[in-house]
Amino acid sequence: MFPWFAMGHITPFLHLSNKLAEKGHKVTFLIPSNTQNKFNHLNHHPHLIQFIPLAVPQVDGLPLGAETMSDIPVHQAPVLAVAFDLTKDQVKIALENLKPNLIFFDFAYWLPPLAESLGVKCIFFSVCSAVSTSYILVPARKLYKGQHFSEHDLIEPPKGYPSGSSMKHLLFEAKDGVYFSSEFNGGISFFHRLTTSMTESQALCYRACTEMEGPFIDYFEKQYNKEILLTGPILPKPSHTPLEERWAKWLDGFKQESVVYCAFGSECVMEKDQFQELVLGLEQTGLPFLVRLKPPFGCETLEEALPEGFEERVKGRGVVHGDWIQQQQILSHASVGCFVSHCGFGSMWESLVSSCQIVLVPQAGDQHANAKFMTKELKVAMDVERREEDGWFTKESVCKAVKLVMDEGSEVGEQVRANHLKWKDFLLTEDLETSYINNFMIKLHDILK
Ligand SMILES: O=c1ccn([C@@H]2O[C@H](COP(=O)(O)OP(=O)(O)O[C@H]3OC[C@@H](O)[C@H](O)[C@H]3O)[C@@H](O)[C@H]2O)c(=O)[nH]1
């Protein structure tokens, strides 16, 4: 396993490793050396899953000790990518020693030729949905072909995309979508990496179910002319680690399903004014809330970012926290009734299998397509009204969306709750996962034949 150095990538690769290990396979996981500690608890089969530490090279502009995207602001991603690419020699040595049957990877666009020279097959494992990758990475193949690619390629869905106008992007969403197509400092863009990795791998692998994303998977398979293997939902087992006492105690103090939990993943850093609208919107709901967000741009600490008088006003019912929090345990706490999310792919699955009402405020890239899929296609979530040109949202629109799903007797709230429950029950159906994983294993064996 060789994922991009980001929590949202390492986590699903490790979930997949656990599933492979459950079937008795040996997995070696290449991971930045100090980051390994953050993942030991998610390694459910340490006798079969071995971490190999990679030293992240020091490069200009990368803060000392930074190893993953959660250690740096998102605009420094290209610098981390330089360090990531410089691990190539370490990866090569590891592969020569290990001689694995297969490599699962995503951002290392240079891996397919290296693997081929060592006689190893490589599979691109997507940490994004089929819905979003087909919306973005079908048109983004222009980059692989050396053609110009811009936001105009993302406003309308690509030709043949299986869903019509409901997935159409607003201008700000399309702009966000192409952010990662920029060639920073003359380096290869993120989309160019992905389209190259996908085009040059043996097969593509998605954490997806045909029942949910079938038409999008078929579409992508045809467009890339690559076999797509599905792992199914690969839901992590409920963690044995209890929720940290301070959060458990705090949450225990509120009524069942009354607390709003708001978190935008491991990478997002917001603009200060939007951060303030968000927390003020939560304050306005009158509900208890727990926010997990990094300090916004231009602020060293959360305290200096909070609106004036905010802490005093929400004392006892509202907390804003800047450090890592056990999201899965929080979402399964009985007092938590609503999840305000950015709809990163990991959070999307976690919200689907939770009992929370879902409110979406996508922030970047694939999150816009994920959010539309959840609100317009599956109809399991509520979106927050935004301004078309720049995506600006107000505290009133945050408050309105939360209240629509949380207010007793709200018709919309009942509709999304019912649809959500249907999908949750489906995803948790006994044997669904086993049957997907068994099929997945058969296909992996076929690839090796
Ligand atoms: O404090 C935290 C923050 C995050 N997390 C966990 O970290 C993971 C974050 O993954 P997400 O996919 O939701 O979000 P990220 O923003 O980190 O992901 C990134 O890769 C996946 C893409 O879909 C996202 O667009 C991209 O931003 C989740 O599993 C979440 O439970 C915590 O457990 N605690």
Coordinates of C-alpha atoms in Angstrom, one line a residue, residues 33 56-57 114 151 164 192 197 205 232 255-256 293 301 320 345 348 361 381 391 402 427:
S33 CA 7.7 7.5 9.9
V56 CA 9.9 12.4 4.3
P57 CA 12.7 14.4 2.7
L114 CA 8.7 1.4 -11.8
E151 CA -13.3 25.5 -14.9
G164 CA -28.3 15.3 -15.7
H192 CA -2.3 15.3 -14.1
S197 CA -1.8 7.0 -12.4
C205 CA -10.4 0.0 -7.6
G232 CA -18.0 -2.5 -1.4
K255 CA -30.6 15.2 25.3
Q256 CA -30.5 12.3 22.9
L293 CA -12.0 22.9 12.7
T301 CA -5.3 30.1 17.2
V320 CA -15.0 24.9 19.1
F345 CA -15.4 10.9 0.9
M348 CA -19.6 10.8 3.5
V361 CA -21.1 22.6 3.2
A381 CA -28.9 15.3 3.3
G391 CA -19.9 30.0 -2.7
V402 CA -29.7 22.8 10.4
L427 CA -25.0 -0.6 3.8

